[in-house]
Amino acid sequence: MDGPEAVQKLSEAEARIELERLAGLLGAANAAYHGADAPDLSDAEYDALKRRNAAIEAAFPHLKRADSPSEQVGAAPSETFAKVAHQVPMLSLSNAFADEDVTDFDISVRRYLGQDEAIAYTAEPKIDGLSLSLRYENGALVQAATRGDGTTGENVTANARTLGDIPARLEGAPDLLEVRGEVYMSHEDFAALNARQAEAGGKSFANPRNAAAGSLRQLDASITASRPLRFFAYAWGALSDPLSDTQMGAIERLKALGFRTNPLTALCAGPEEMIAHYRSIEEQRATLGYDIDGVVYKVNDLGLQARLGFRSTTPRWAIAHKFPAELAWTRLEAVDIQVGRTGALSPVARLTPVTVGGVVVSNATLHNEDYIAGRDANGNPIRDGKDIRVGDWVQVYRAGDVIPKVADVDLSMREPGAAPYVFPTACPECSSDAIREEGDAVRRCTGGLICPAQAVEKLKHFVSRAAFDIDGLGAKQIEYFYNDDQLPIREPADIFTLKARDEANVAKLKNREGYGERSAGLLFAAIDEKRTIPLRRLIFALGIRHVGEGSAKDLSRHFGTWENLGRTVLAAIPAAATHRAADEAAAAEQAAAAEEGRRARTSELRGRVWAEAGLSEAAREAWEELVGIDGIGATVALSLTDAFGQERERASIERLVGHLTVTPEAAPQTEGSAVAGKTIVFTGTLEKMTRAEAKARAEALGAKVSGSVSAKTDLVVAGPGAGSKAKKAAEMGIETIDEDAWIALAGQG
Ligand code: IVH
């Protein structure tokens, strides 16, 4: 039917109609493939239609359509929903568990602001749903977006419009207003939905949050409309005019505009009232009719919120006080050892499945070998020193989304003859020695990239959501390609040569089980899409130990480009050894001093080690630049210099970067800033703002803040008591100003 002969018999008019039909079918199939979990055509059917289309086009080239499906292999958008860049990022919250964490939070807020007086906070339930950002322009809802990775979300406007709690129009709102809040499902609606799903033979949802997420993220908005979703407003993003000067006032304003706001939102004068309100909400939790997983506290004064600002992923002015974890008892059936991307051997408990807070748990973490043995990193007993053995009756603990943990063991249930667990000293994956370094709680495989587990985990990390996030290349596919001899992916660079290698191969990916022309084309297109990558994602994706998303962002902000980062890290390599030598000397001195009952004096000693190391000025400066970056310390600096210092690892990184266009970190909005691009050192006491605030302010204005004065320093802000740094600046002729001049320069915030 789709052979050339059949096509030859078509008249020109028939061919035109047929091409139109095929364009429609293939277009719809593409949309279904991207949108729904289950595509409506098999790969084989899709490929047959494609071939027929190509055959007709070959026979009637002049009839080829402008939207010809043959031009669209992999070119179709490779996402389920269109992407939306959030004008103001959607952040997460840091967590408090104990009452003490709440008092500490208040202390840290006041310390940051340098304020002794009490601060007022709002306290409100933390809704367990998914957050949504609603953009209103001139009172009309124009866009709704999910949180996504916080920077980019999914456009779910059509779906959001179907929610009764989301007004289509607002009266008296600022011209631009982004309202943020939580989409959730009530317990009652959740139970009814699952009953309906079961009746219709559809899948049931594990909990109300999954049901809410699954219902909102439907390509067909009429499905969303049929699901009982609700919305509480609790925050905002971009705005043309402030809603109020307090958090409470802003919530009231949102309510007046027609949004549902949580009735349990209260204003508290300080930690004592916050904790009291938390207890009260906790008591009402079971009768609320919807899931909440804690209480969120926010500084009430929006002026103070602005001064406090943000860390890399969380605001300094808010915290989530989580409810205690859920517990259950079950049997430990086995201990498996997983090898992570940094070689860490992690013990995983295989459990007789048990329900903990509504979720079935069959795996839990056992942390590390000391934890199993019943001691902490310093050798002190935990669980009264009780060790954990296979066959034991153990307590499992689950808090929110985090991985469940084995918390306790019931010795009265222990089988006689149960043997203590022996932690392996060789890697279970590659048999290399697994060693524990001084001061490290974790035993690590020494196999590096020869260890398949490490290599695979590194690759999985590389393609993960906060890293390269390649559509169609997840953990499962990484395992598949890693073990594939025809078309292997063994290091990140291999991902970017996949298409070229496939083209050179006789056996093609599209002819494999699980792949067709379309899915292979889409995979190559998704990879191509990520050849251009923001610097911070690249840094994070490398999977260098201790370099998480936060450090990646800090490094990326500081260096701006991959070349700057690489140059400095390479230059700093010789200094890493000196840093370690100084640490060792200091530790030896500490030990000797403790022995002799005197106080250790290590700073001079460290200075001497540095002085005698014979380092080049460039190496020393590069090291100081690295450790001076706000948020980056010696631990990260050592990890970076180690990674770049290892021949094989560096070569692997270089091979990768050769395939990429790395987009530099966008400079913060620094229009009119007198300090953008300058390197500033703060020294001495600041009296009107804390050091942390001054640093954050300088960075927000586009400056770099460094801990030490060097040739790169442009400006020194010296408060009373400034010592050697101010002196060095004077000697070097670097401009030095006092705090008042700094405030005049930086503005009040
Ligand atoms: S405030 C800048 N308030 O919790 C912080 N978040 O862990 C903006 N959430 O992504 C968030 N209830 O999805 C805030 N009353 C509440 C909340 C709440 C639930 C969610 C939200 C956020 C996550 C952070």
Coordinates of N, CA, C and O and ligand atoms in Angstrom, one line a residue, residues 89-95 123-132 147 180-183 232-236 247 251 262 265 291-298 305 310 313-320 322, ligand 1:
P89 N 12.0 34.1 40.0 CA 12.1 32.6 40.2 C 11.1 32.1 41.2 O 10.8 32.9 42.1
M90 N 10.7 30.9 41.1 CA 9.8 30.3 42.1 C 10.7 29.4 43.0 O 11.2 28.4 42.5
L91 N 10.9 29.8 44.2 CA 11.9 29.2 45.1 C 11.3 28.1 46.0 O 10.1 28.0 46.0
S92 N 12.2 27.4 46.6 CA 11.6 26.5 47.6 C 11.9 27.1 49.0 O 12.5 28.2 49.1
L93 N 11.6 26.3 50.0 CA 11.8 26.9 51.4 C 12.8 26.0 52.1 O 12.8 24.8 51.9
S94 N 13.6 26.6 53.0 CA 14.4 25.7 53.9 C 13.5 25.2 55.0 O 12.4 25.7 55.3
N95 N 13.9 24.1 55.6 CA 13.1 23.4 56.6 C 13.5 23.6 58.0 O 14.7 23.6 58.3
A123 N 2.2 33.1 60.1 CA 2.3 31.6 60.1 C 1.1 31.0 59.4 O 0.0 31.5 59.7
E124 N 1.3 30.1 58.5 CA 0.2 29.6 57.8 C 0.5 28.1 57.4 O 1.6 27.7 57.3
P125 N -0.5 27.3 57.1 CA -0.3 25.9 56.8 C 0.5 25.8 55.5 O 0.4 26.6 54.6
K126 N 1.4 24.8 55.4 CA 2.1 24.5 54.2 C 1.3 23.4 53.5 O 1.1 22.3 53.9
I127 N 0.7 23.8 52.4 CA -0.2 23.0 51.7 C 0.5 21.9 50.8 O 1.5 22.3 50.2
D128 N 0.1 20.7 50.9 CA 0.9 19.7 50.2 C 0.2 19.5 48.8 O -0.6 18.6 48.6
G129 N 0.6 20.3 47.9 CA 0.1 20.2 46.5 C 1.2 20.6 45.6 O 2.3 20.1 45.7
L130 N 0.8 21.4 44.5 CA 1.9 21.8 43.6 C 1.7 23.3 43.4 O 0.6 23.8 43.3
S131 N 2.8 24.0 43.3 CA 2.7 25.5 43.2 C 2.4 25.9 41.8 O 2.8 25.2 40.8
L132 N 1.8 27.0 41.7 CA 1.3 27.5 40.4 C 1.5 29.0 40.4 O 1.2 29.7 41.4
R147 N 5.8 25.3 38.7 CA 7.1 25.7 39.2 C 8.2 25.2 38.3 O 9.2 26.0 38.1
R180 N 0.8 33.7 43.2 CA 1.3 32.3 43.4 C 0.7 31.6 44.5 O 0.3 32.2 45.5
G181 N 0.5 30.3 44.4 CA -0.2 29.6 45.4 C -0.1 28.1 45.1 O 0.6 27.7 44.2
E182 N -1.0 27.4 45.8 CA -0.9 25.9 45.7 C -2.2 25.3 45.1 O -3.3 25.6 45.6
V183 N -2.0 24.4 44.1 CA -3.1 23.7 43.6 C -3.2 22.4 44.4 O -2.1 21.7 44.6
F232 N -5.2 27.7 46.7 CA -5.0 28.7 47.8 C -3.9 29.7 47.3 O -2.8 29.2 46.9
A233 N -4.1 31.0 47.4 CA -3.0 32.0 47.1 C -2.3 32.3 48.3 O -2.9 32.5 49.4
Y234 N -0.9 32.3 48.2 CA -0.1 32.7 49.4 C 1.1 33.5 49.1 O 1.9 33.9 50.0
A235 N 1.3 33.8 47.8 CA 2.6 34.6 47.5 C 2.4 35.3 46.1 O 1.3 35.1 45.5
W236 N 3.4 35.9 45.7 CA 3.3 36.6 44.4 C 4.7 36.7 43.8 O 5.7 36.5 44.4
Q247 N 3.3 41.2 54.7 CA 2.9 40.0 54.2 C 1.4 39.8 54.4 O 0.6 39.4 53.5
I251 N -1.7 39.3 51.7 CA -2.6 38.2 51.7 C -4.1 38.7 51.7 O -4.9 38.2 51.0
N262 N -5.6 31.0 52.9 CA -5.9 30.0 54.0 C -6.4 30.7 55.3 O -5.7 31.6 55.8
T265 N -4.1 31.5 58.5 CA -3.0 32.4 58.4 C -3.1 33.3 59.6 O -4.1 34.0 59.8
D291 N -4.4 17.8 52.7 CA -3.1 17.5 53.2 C -2.3 18.8 53.4 O -2.2 19.6 52.5
I292 N -1.7 18.8 54.6 CA -0.7 19.9 54.8 C 0.5 19.2 55.4 O 0.4 18.1 56.0
D293 N 1.7 19.7 55.2 CA 2.9 19.0 55.8 C 3.7 19.8 56.7 O 4.8 19.5 57.0
G294 N 3.2 21.0 57.1 CA 3.9 21.8 58.0 C 3.3 23.2 58.1 O 2.2 23.4 57.6
V295 N 4.1 24.1 58.7 CA 3.6 25.5 58.8 C 4.7 26.4 58.2 O 5.9 26.1 58.4
V296 N 4.3 27.4 57.4 CA 5.3 28.3 56.8 C 5.3 29.6 57.6 O 4.2 30.2 57.8
Y297 N 6.5 30.0 58.0 CA 6.6 31.3 58.7 C 7.3 32.3 57.7 O 8.3 31.9 57.0
K298 N 6.8 33.5 57.7 CA 7.3 34.5 56.8 C 7.5 35.8 57.5 O 6.6 36.2 58.3
Q305 N 11.8 41.8 54.3 CA 11.9 40.7 53.3 C 12.9 41.1 52.2 O 13.7 40.3 51.8
F310 N 17.5 36.5 49.2 CA 17.5 35.1 48.9 C 18.9 34.5 49.0 O 19.9 35.1 48.7
T313 N 18.7 29.1 46.5 CA 17.3 28.5 46.2 C 16.2 28.8 47.2 O 15.1 28.3 47.0
T314 N 16.6 29.4 48.3 CA 15.5 29.7 49.3 C 15.6 31.1 49.8 O 16.7 31.7 49.9
P315 N 14.4 31.7 50.2 CA 14.5 33.0 50.8 C 15.0 33.0 52.2 O 14.9 32.0 52.9
R316 N 15.7 34.1 52.6 CA 16.2 34.1 54.0 C 15.0 34.5 55.0 O 15.1 34.4 56.2
W317 N 13.9 35.0 54.4 CA 12.9 35.5 55.2 C 11.7 34.5 55.5 O 10.7 34.9 56.1
A318 N 11.9 33.3 55.1 CA 10.8 32.3 55.3 C 11.4 31.0 55.7 O 12.6 30.7 55.3
I319 N 10.6 30.2 56.3 CA 11.1 28.8 56.6 C 9.8 27.9 56.8 O 8.7 28.4 57.1
A320 N 9.9 26.6 56.4 CA 8.8 25.7 56.6 C 9.1 24.9 57.8 O 10.1 24.2 57.9
K322 N 8.3 21.7 59.5 CA 7.6 20.5 59.0 C 7.0 19.7 60.2 O 7.5 19.8 61.3
Ligands
IVH1 S1 5.8 30.3 50.2 C1 9.6 32.0 48.3 N1 3.7 29.3 51.4 O1 6.1 24.8 49.5 C2 8.8 31.0 48.9 N2 4.9 27.9 50.0 O2 8.9 24.1 49.9 C3 7.5 30.8 48.3 N3 4.0 25.7 49.8 O3 7.2 25.6 46.3 C4 6.7 29.7 48.9 N4 2.3 26.0 51.1 O4 4.8 24.8 46.6 C5 4.7 29.1 50.6 N5 1.8 28.6 52.5 C6 2.8 28.4 51.7 C7 3.0 27.1 51.1 C8 4.0 26.9 50.2 C9 2.9 25.1 50.3 C10 4.9 25.0 48.9 C11 5.2 25.7 47.6 C12 6.7 25.8 47.6 C13 7.1 24.8 48.5 C14 8.5 25.2 49.1

